[in-house]
mmCIF file of C-alpha atoms (C1' of nucleotides) in Angstrom:
data_model
loop_
_atom_site.group_PDB
_atom_site.id
_atom_site.type_symbol
_atom_site.label_atom_id
_atom_site.label_comp_id
_atom_site.label_asym_id
_atom_site.label_seq_id
_atom_site.Cartn_x
_atom_site.Cartn_y
_atom_site.Cartn_z
ATOM 1 C CA MET N 1165 113.534 223.468 22.742
ATOM 2 C CA LEU N 1166 116.056 221.947 25.219
ATOM 3 C CA ILE N 1167 118.802 219.428 24.301
ATOM 4 C CA ASN N 1168 116.680 216.359 25.061
ATOM 5 C CA GLU N 1169 113.989 217.390 22.625
ATOM 6 C CA LEU N 1170 116.505 218.257 19.990
ATOM 7 C CA SER N 1171 118.119 214.885 20.404
ATOM 8 C CA LYS N 1172 114.801 213.101 19.998
ATOM 9 C CA LYS N 1173 113.834 215.173 16.952
ATOM 10 C CA SER N 1174 117.190 214.750 15.283
ATOM 11 C CA GLY N 1175 117.933 211.209 16.255
ATOM 12 C CA ILE N 1176 121.403 212.355 17.483
ATOM 13 C CA SER N 1177 122.421 211.637 21.049
ATOM 14 C CA THR N 1178 122.759 214.527 23.496
ATOM 15 C CA HIS N 1179 126.404 213.605 23.875
ATOM 16 C CA THR N 1180 127.018 213.994 20.204
ATOM 17 C CA ILE N 1181 125.022 217.183 20.122
ATOM 18 C CA ARG N 1182 127.230 218.607 22.844
ATOM 19 C CA PHE N 1183 130.256 217.436 20.914
ATOM 20 C CA TYR N 1184 128.963 219.324 17.796
ATOM 21 C CA GLU N 1185 128.331 222.381 19.978
ATOM 22 C CA LYS N 1186 131.927 222.291 21.296
ATOM 23 C CA SER N 1187 133.089 221.850 17.741
ATOM 24 C CA GLY N 1188 131.283 225.059 16.738
ATOM 25 C CA LEU N 1189 128.784 223.419 14.377
ATOM 26 C CA ILE N 1190 125.726 224.453 16.296
ATOM 27 C CA LYS N 1191 124.994 226.982 19.018
ATOM 28 C CA GLY N 1192 122.383 227.083 21.823
ATOM 29 C CA TYR N 1193 121.283 230.299 23.404
ATOM 30 C CA ARG N 1194 120.253 231.148 26.977
ATOM 31 C CA LYS N 1195 117.046 232.878 27.763
ATOM 32 C CA GLU N 1196 117.691 236.126 29.633
ATOM 33 C CA SER N 1197 114.291 235.812 31.270
ATOM 34 C CA VAL N 1198 115.325 232.697 33.068
ATOM 35 C CA THR N 1199 117.762 233.225 35.894
ATOM 36 C CA SER N 1200 117.240 230.086 37.982
ATOM 37 C CA ASN N 1201 119.082 227.781 35.505
ATOM 38 C CA ASN N 1202 121.572 227.993 32.693
ATOM 39 C CA TYR N 1203 119.858 225.683 30.205
ATOM 40 C CA TYR N 1204 120.579 226.078 26.565
ATOM 41 C CA HIS N 1205 117.789 226.531 24.121
ATOM 42 C CA PHE N 1206 117.784 225.445 20.450
ATOM 43 C CA ASP N 1207 115.594 226.523 17.562
ATOM 44 C CA GLU N 1208 114.365 224.939 14.363
ATOM 45 C CA GLU N 1209 117.372 226.125 12.474
ATOM 46 C CA THR N 1210 119.564 223.998 14.698
ATOM 47 C CA LEU N 1211 117.483 220.978 13.821
ATOM 48 C CA GLU N 1212 117.951 221.831 10.160
ATOM 49 C CA ARG N 1213 121.677 222.159 10.695
ATOM 50 C CA LEU N 1214 121.862 218.730 12.466
ATOM 51 C CA GLU N 1215 120.121 217.208 9.505
ATOM 52 C CA MET N 1216 122.655 218.871 7.201
ATOM 53 C CA ILE N 1217 125.449 217.699 9.429
ATOM 54 C CA SER N 1218 124.244 214.028 9.191
ATOM 55 C CA GLU N 1219 124.064 214.177 5.460
ATOM 56 C CA ALA N 1220 127.408 215.862 5.156
ATOM 57 C CA LYS N 1221 128.963 213.215 7.454
ATOM 58 C CA SER N 1222 127.495 210.369 5.404
ATOM 59 C CA VAL N 1223 129.251 211.655 2.259
ATOM 60 C CA GLY N 1224 132.524 211.687 4.085
ATOM 61 C CA PHE N 1225 133.018 215.383 5.041
ATOM 62 C CA THR N 1226 134.980 215.918 8.192
ATOM 63 C CA ILE N 1227 133.793 218.071 11.087
ATOM 64 C CA SER N 1228 136.029 220.933 9.983
ATOM 65 C CA GLU N 1229 134.767 220.698 6.404
ATOM 66 C CA ILE N 1230 131.231 220.839 7.721
ATOM 67 C CA ALA N 1231 132.205 223.802 9.868
ATOM 68 C CA GLN N 1232 133.327 225.577 6.725
ATOM 69 C CA LEU N 1233 130.068 224.753 4.909
ATOM 70 C CA ILE N 1234 128.037 226.015 7.841
ATOM 71 C CA ASP N 1235 130.108 229.231 7.887
ATOM 72 C CA ALA N 1236 129.509 229.664 4.235
ATOM 73 C CA TRP N 1237 125.902 229.274 4.688
ATOM 74 C CA TYR N 1238 124.815 230.637 8.021
ATOM 75 C CA SER N 1239 127.377 233.087 9.114
ATOM 76 C CA ASN N 1240 128.636 236.477 7.890
ATOM 77 C CA LYS N 1241 132.197 235.489 8.481
ATOM 78 C CA PHE N 1242 132.830 235.389 4.733
ATOM 79 C CA SER N 1243 132.217 237.631 1.758
ATOM 80 C CA LYS N 1244 129.890 236.540 -1.005
ATOM 81 C CA LYS N 1245 132.904 235.714 -3.093
ATOM 82 C CA GLN N 1246 134.506 233.643 -0.314
ATOM 83 C CA LYS N 1247 131.304 231.788 0.308
ATOM 84 C CA LEU N 1248 130.971 230.856 -3.365
ATOM 85 C CA ALA N 1249 134.551 229.703 -3.431
ATOM 86 C CA ILE N 1250 134.003 227.371 -0.441
ATOM 87 C CA LEU N 1251 130.774 225.991 -1.943
ATOM 88 C CA ASP N 1252 132.459 225.371 -5.350
ATOM 89 C CA GLU N 1253 135.337 223.622 -3.579
ATOM 90 C CA LYS N 1254 132.961 221.299 -1.888
ATOM 91 C CA LEU N 1255 131.052 220.637 -5.139
ATOM 92 C CA LEU N 1256 134.338 219.787 -6.765
ATOM 93 C CA ALA N 1257 135.163 217.356 -3.888
ATOM 94 C CA LEU N 1258 131.795 215.669 -4.373
ATOM 95 C CA GLU N 1259 132.412 215.382 -8.077
ATOM 96 C CA GLN N 1260 135.673 213.636 -7.280
ATOM 97 C CA LYS N 1261 133.965 211.278 -4.898
ATOM 98 C CA LEU N 1262 131.389 210.411 -7.592
ATOM 99 C CA LYS N 1263 134.245 209.472 -9.935
ATOM 100 C CA GLU N 1264 135.952 207.281 -7.413
ATOM 101 C CA ILE N 1265 132.716 205.492 -6.493
ATOM 102 C CA ARG N 1266 131.907 204.856 -10.097
ATOM 103 C CA GLN N 1267 135.421 203.437 -10.550
ATOM 104 C CA MET N 1268 135.021 201.230 -7.551
ATOM 105 C CA LYS N 1269 131.634 200.016 -8.779
ATOM 106 C CA LYS N 1270 133.278 199.046 -12.047
ATOM 107 C CA LEU N 1271 136.105 197.259 -10.310
ATOM 108 C CA ILE N 1272 133.670 195.231 -8.097
ATOM 109 C CA THR N 1273 131.488 194.426 -11.075
ATOM 110 C CA GLU N 1274 134.573 193.045 -12.842
ATOM 111 C CA PHE N 1275 135.400 190.984 -9.707
ATOM 112 C CA LYS N 1276 131.848 189.673 -9.766
ATOM 113 C CA ASN N 1277 132.134 188.623 -13.318
ATOM 114 C CA ASP N 1278 135.330 186.868 -12.627
ATOM 115 C CA VAL N 1279 133.671 184.988 -9.764
ATOM 116 C CA LEU N 1280 130.610 184.114 -11.834
ATOM 117 C CA GLU N 1281 132.789 182.695 -14.551
ATOM 118 C CA ASP N 1282 135.098 180.883 -12.153
ATOM 119 C CA ARG N 1283 138.180 182.879 -13.124
ATOM 120 C CA CYS N 1284 139.432 182.993 -9.497
ATOM 121 C CA MET U 843 160.477 192.696 -3.666
ATOM 122 C CA LEU U 844 161.065 193.920 -0.177
ATOM 123 C CA ILE U 845 158.925 196.407 1.798
ATOM 124 C CA ASN U 846 160.904 199.419 0.783
ATOM 125 C CA GLU U 847 160.439 198.819 -2.955
ATOM 126 C CA LEU U 848 156.744 197.935 -2.377
ATOM 127 C CA SER U 849 156.416 201.252 -0.540
ATOM 128 C CA LYS U 850 158.006 203.216 -3.378
ATOM 129 C CA LYS U 851 155.973 201.513 -6.035
ATOM 130 C CA SER U 852 152.706 201.923 -4.191
ATOM 131 C CA GLY U 853 153.265 205.326 -2.730
ATOM 132 C CA ILE U 854 152.239 203.967 0.699
ATOM 133 C CA SER U 855 154.598 204.302 3.649
ATOM 134 C CA THR U 856 156.326 201.171 5.025
ATOM 135 C CA HIS U 857 154.575 201.921 8.422
ATOM 136 C CA THR U 858 151.199 201.814 6.762
ATOM 137 C CA ILE U 859 152.067 198.711 4.739
ATOM 138 C CA ARG U 860 153.014 196.984 8.022
ATOM 139 C CA PHE U 861 149.780 198.154 9.551
ATOM 140 C CA TYR U 862 147.864 196.678 6.596
ATOM 141 C CA GLU U 863 149.850 193.422 6.963
ATOM 142 C CA LYS U 864 148.914 193.298 10.689
ATOM 143 C CA SER U 865 145.304 194.009 9.712
ATOM 144 C CA GLY U 866 145.417 191.013 7.380
ATOM 145 C CA LEU U 867 144.905 192.953 4.141
ATOM 146 C CA ILE U 868 148.144 191.840 2.606
ATOM 147 C CA LYS U 869 150.749 189.119 3.287
ATOM 148 C CA GLY U 870 154.446 188.871 2.739
ATOM 149 C CA TYR U 871 156.287 185.505 2.484
ATOM 150 C CA ARG U 872 159.679 184.399 3.517
ATOM 151 C CA LYS U 873 162.132 182.724 1.194
ATOM 152 C CA GLU U 874 163.101 179.332 2.522
ATOM 153 C CA SER U 875 166.409 179.572 0.615
ATOM 154 C CA VAL U 876 167.434 182.509 2.780
ATOM 155 C CA THR U 877 168.398 181.668 6.419
ATOM 156 C CA SER U 878 170.527 184.626 7.311
ATOM 157 C CA ASN U 879 167.590 187.030 7.630
ATOM 158 C CA ASN U 880 163.817 187.021 8.084
ATOM 159 C CA TYR U 881 162.870 189.686 5.541
ATOM 160 C CA TYR U 882 159.418 189.453 3.991
ATOM 161 C CA HIS U 883 159.038 189.400 0.267
ATOM 162 C CA PHE U 884 156.085 190.752 -1.664
ATOM 163 C CA ASP U 885 154.879 190.048 -5.183
ATOM 164 C CA GLU U 886 153.035 191.998 -7.920
ATOM 165 C CA GLU U 887 149.667 190.836 -6.578
ATOM 166 C CA THR U 888 150.411 192.672 -3.287
ATOM 167 C CA LEU U 889 151.000 195.828 -5.333
ATOM 168 C CA GLU U 890 147.638 195.345 -6.995
ATOM 169 C CA ARG U 891 146.052 194.774 -3.689
ATOM 170 C CA LEU U 892 147.540 198.001 -2.256
ATOM 171 C CA GLU U 893 146.170 199.951 -5.236
ATOM 172 C CA MET U 894 142.743 198.369 -4.646
ATOM 173 C CA ILE U 895 142.999 199.234 -0.928
ATOM 174 C CA SER U 896 143.746 202.862 -1.709
ATOM 175 C CA GLU U 897 140.767 203.115 -4.029
ATOM 176 C CA ALA U 898 138.508 201.350 -1.508
ATOM 177 C CA LYS U 899 139.625 203.650 1.272
ATOM 178 C CA SER U 900 138.956 206.744 -0.800
ATOM 179 C CA VAL U 901 135.298 205.724 -1.379
ATOM 180 C CA GLY U 902 134.949 205.316 2.388
ATOM 181 C CA PHE U 903 135.244 201.600 2.966
ATOM 182 C CA THR U 904 136.750 200.659 6.354
ATOM 183 C CA ILE U 905 139.677 198.328 6.817
ATOM 184 C CA SER U 906 137.307 195.439 7.827
ATOM 185 C CA GLU U 907 135.110 196.036 4.738
ATOM 186 C CA ILE U 908 138.211 196.026 2.562
ATOM 187 C CA ALA U 909 139.285 192.782 4.271
ATOM 188 C CA GLN U 910 135.944 191.289 3.273
ATOM 189 C CA LEU U 911 136.388 192.414 -0.282
ATOM 190 C CA ILE U 912 139.869 190.950 -0.421
ATOM 191 C CA ASP U 913 138.612 187.690 0.978
ATOM 192 C CA ALA U 914 135.818 187.625 -1.525
ATOM 193 C CA TRP U 915 138.385 188.136 -4.264
ATOM 194 C CA TYR U 916 141.681 186.539 -3.453
ATOM 195 C CA SER U 917 140.928 183.810 -0.920
ATOM 196 C CA ASN U 918 138.994 180.581 -0.885
ATOM 197 C CA LYS U 919 137.524 181.408 2.519
ATOM 198 C CA PHE U 920 134.117 181.715 0.891
ATOM 199 C CA SER U 921 131.932 179.795 -1.491
ATOM 200 C CA LYS U 922 131.067 181.223 -4.902
ATOM 201 C CA LYS U 923 127.614 182.098 -3.496
ATOM 202 C CA GLN U 924 129.046 183.801 -0.440
ATOM 203 C CA LYS U 925 131.577 185.752 -2.546
ATOM 204 C CA LEU U 926 128.785 187.031 -4.824
ATOM 205 C CA ALA U 927 126.779 188.057 -1.770
ATOM 206 C CA ILE U 928 129.604 190.118 -0.381
ATOM 207 C CA LEU U 929 130.274 191.820 -3.724
ATOM 208 C CA ASP U 930 126.560 192.577 -4.193
ATOM 209 C CA GLU U 931 126.458 194.084 -0.687
ATOM 210 C CA LYS U 932 129.364 196.350 -1.522
ATOM 211 C CA LEU U 933 127.759 197.344 -4.790
ATOM 212 C CA LEU U 934 124.614 198.289 -2.951
ATOM 213 C CA ALA U 935 126.590 200.354 -0.402
ATOM 214 C CA LEU U 936 128.253 202.202 -3.324
ATOM 215 C CA GLU U 937 124.828 202.780 -4.921
ATOM 216 C CA GLN U 938 123.659 204.308 -1.578
ATOM 217 C CA LYS U 939 126.774 206.474 -1.410
ATOM 218 C CA LEU U 940 126.107 207.708 -4.921
ATOM 219 C CA LYS U 941 122.584 208.745 -3.888
ATOM 220 C CA GLU U 942 123.860 210.562 -0.803
ATOM 221 C CA ILE U 943 126.491 212.476 -2.789
ATOM 222 C CA ARG U 944 124.000 213.492 -5.453
ATOM 223 C CA GLN U 945 121.620 214.755 -2.782
ATOM 224 C CA MET U 946 124.463 216.745 -1.107
ATOM 225 C CA LYS U 947 125.403 218.188 -4.443
ATOM 226 C CA LYS U 948 121.890 219.360 -4.916
ATOM 227 C CA LEU U 949 121.822 220.889 -1.460
ATOM 228 C CA ILE U 950 125.095 222.751 -1.907
ATOM 229 C CA THR U 951 123.925 223.972 -5.377
ATOM 230 C CA GLU U 952 120.788 225.316 -3.729
ATOM 231 C CA PHE U 953 122.999 227.066 -1.080
ATOM 232 C CA LYS U 954 125.073 228.526 -3.909
ATOM 233 C CA ASN U 955 121.997 229.955 -5.671
ATOM 234 C CA ASP U 956 120.846 231.486 -2.387
ATOM 235 C CA VAL U 957 124.236 233.168 -1.958
ATOM 236 C CA LEU U 958 124.291 234.314 -5.581
ATOM 237 C CA GLU U 959 120.858 235.900 -5.229
ATOM 238 C CA ASP U 960 121.619 237.407 -1.762
ATOM 239 C CA ARG U 961 119.063 235.334 -0.038
ATOM 240 C CA CYS U 962 121.208 234.837 3.089
ATOM 241 C "C1'" DA S 828 185.967 196.389 9.531
ATOM 242 C "C1'" DT S 829 183.039 200.129 9.157
ATOM 243 C "C1'" DC S 830 179.204 202.697 7.474
ATOM 244 C "C1'" DA S 831 174.815 203.765 5.359
ATOM 245 C "C1'" DA S 832 170.805 201.881 4.322
ATOM 246 C "C1'" DC S 833 168.206 198.393 4.723
ATOM 247 C "C1'" DC S 834 165.280 194.704 7.625
ATOM 248 C "C1'" DT S 835 162.560 192.937 12.059
ATOM 249 C "C1'" DT S 836 159.151 193.210 16.280
ATOM 250 C "C1'" DA S 837 156.838 195.463 19.984
ATOM 251 C "C1'" DG S 838 154.753 198.927 21.517
ATOM 252 C "C1'" DA S 839 153.909 204.093 22.186
ATOM 253 C "C1'" DG S 840 151.721 208.260 20.340
ATOM 254 C "C1'" DC S 841 148.402 210.876 17.626
ATOM 255 C "C1'" DA S 842 144.103 212.807 15.147
ATOM 256 C "C1'" DT S 843 139.327 212.289 14.485
ATOM 257 C "C1'" DA S 844 134.868 211.569 16.101
ATOM 258 C "C1'" DC S 845 132.523 210.239 19.232
ATOM 259 C "C1'" DT S 846 130.738 208.097 23.894
ATOM 260 C "C1'" DC S 847 130.460 207.945 28.729
ATOM 261 C "C1'" DT S 848 131.003 209.181 33.684
ATOM 262 C "C1'" DA S 849 131.053 212.090 37.644
ATOM 263 C "C1'" DA S 850 129.582 215.637 40.371
ATOM 264 C "C1'" DG S 851 126.451 218.892 41.125
ATOM 265 C "C1'" DG S 852 122.171 221.821 40.144
ATOM 266 C "C1'" DT S 853 116.917 222.424 38.441
ATOM 267 C "C1'" DT S 854 112.196 221.203 37.423
ATOM 268 C "C1'" DG S 855 107.818 219.152 37.941
ATOM 269 C "C1'" DT S 856 104.844 215.745 40.014
ATOM 270 C "C1'" DT S 857 102.985 213.518 43.951
ATOM 271 C "C1'" DA Q 1073 109.903 217.234 51.011
ATOM 272 C "C1'" DA Q 1074 111.110 213.652 48.049
ATOM 273 C "C1'" DC Q 1075 111.687 211.653 43.671
ATOM 274 C "C1'" DA Q 1076 112.404 211.016 38.718
ATOM 275 C "C1'" DA Q 1077 113.898 213.155 35.030
ATOM 276 C "C1'" DC Q 1078 115.889 216.699 33.408
ATOM 277 C "C1'" DC Q 1079 120.018 220.233 32.990
ATOM 278 C "C1'" DT Q 1080 125.349 221.813 33.291
ATOM 279 C "C1'" DT Q 1081 130.687 221.365 32.939
ATOM 280 C "C1'" DA Q 1082 134.921 218.940 32.890
ATOM 281 C "C1'" DG Q 1083 137.301 215.423 31.645
ATOM 282 C "C1'" DA Q 1084 138.165 210.352 30.945
ATOM 283 C "C1'" DG Q 1085 137.616 206.426 27.747
ATOM 284 C "C1'" DT Q 1086 136.973 204.085 23.095
ATOM 285 C "C1'" DA Q 1087 137.477 202.754 18.073
ATOM 286 C "C1'" DT Q 1088 139.663 203.558 13.835
ATOM 287 C "C1'" DG Q 1089 143.515 204.272 11.109
ATOM 288 C "C1'" DC Q 1090 147.456 205.438 10.951
ATOM 289 C "C1'" DT Q 1091 152.513 207.246 12.320
ATOM 290 C "C1'" DC Q 1092 156.571 207.001 14.900
ATOM 291 C "C1'" DT Q 1093 160.302 205.251 18.016
ATOM 292 C "C1'" DA Q 1094 163.330 202.003 20.105
ATOM 293 C "C1'" DA Q 1095 166.263 198.289 20.023
ATOM 294 C "C1'" DG Q 1096 168.400 195.080 17.577
ATOM 295 C "C1'" DG Q 1097 169.880 192.368 13.315
ATOM 296 C "C1'" DT Q 1098 171.497 192.147 7.929
ATOM 297 C "C1'" DT Q 1099 173.364 193.733 3.531
ATOM 298 C "C1'" DG Q 1100 176.401 195.771 0.405
ATOM 299 C "C1'" DA Q 1101 179.825 199.190 -0.886
ATOM 300 C "C1'" DT Q 1102 184.302 201.099 0.284
#
DNA sequence: ATCAACCTTAGAGCATACTCTAAGGTTGTT
DNA sequence: AACAACCTTAGAGTATGCTCTAAGGTTGAT
């Protein structure tokens, strides 16, 4: 599919998709059979990646962290051992985020009780 | 205390503290008794706020969201009802973040199993 | 009185992650 | 052929959240 279709299917603007491409998160390919244009084509895997990228962004991972995750998953840049190390590191980061969020929830709940009982 | 002491106690740079002050998250006061300078003074509550700000930032709240939280907590800008609405909204946002993080954890764990079992 | 170590404001600079514009080429329909 | 609706690259612009610099004033120890 071309970028416009990818954009519609993923819900991500073509501009942002191009930005992700420049950032190395996704990659289009050119069809050798076509010589009249230089349009990029994208496959289902790219759509999958974009969904993963959206989820990863929403939990607060940066572009370069997501790039690492993608390399650990889709590329052969790393050995099995290195891949596992990266994935474990990200799991640890998520565990930390869970802790912080639970703590913040507690804090806000305390705030709420104080407001309810007119202590502020 | 003056800004330097506040910075040391909070672990936040004076530049960032000034930025937070400009953003309306904290507020220093001037001592009327002192006329030879225009130094700002900060109290323990400001230190407390800075700690809260750091925690709120780490869970992904933006400056303006934190400003809302602070207003719901420290100011009389809002009615009791409004304060509770703001706090509930933030609790809901945190609940959503928890869900997203748990989902991402699951995804990465699946990735990990695939790597472990040489499925990629 | 001089010096380091503070303080102030105003504004410039930077990293991240988009978001948009310009200028030009292609495709498909009428 | 002409038109809308695509495609490309290069680069400018924007929002957020800092981070730093400049220029000038104050404080406190020697």
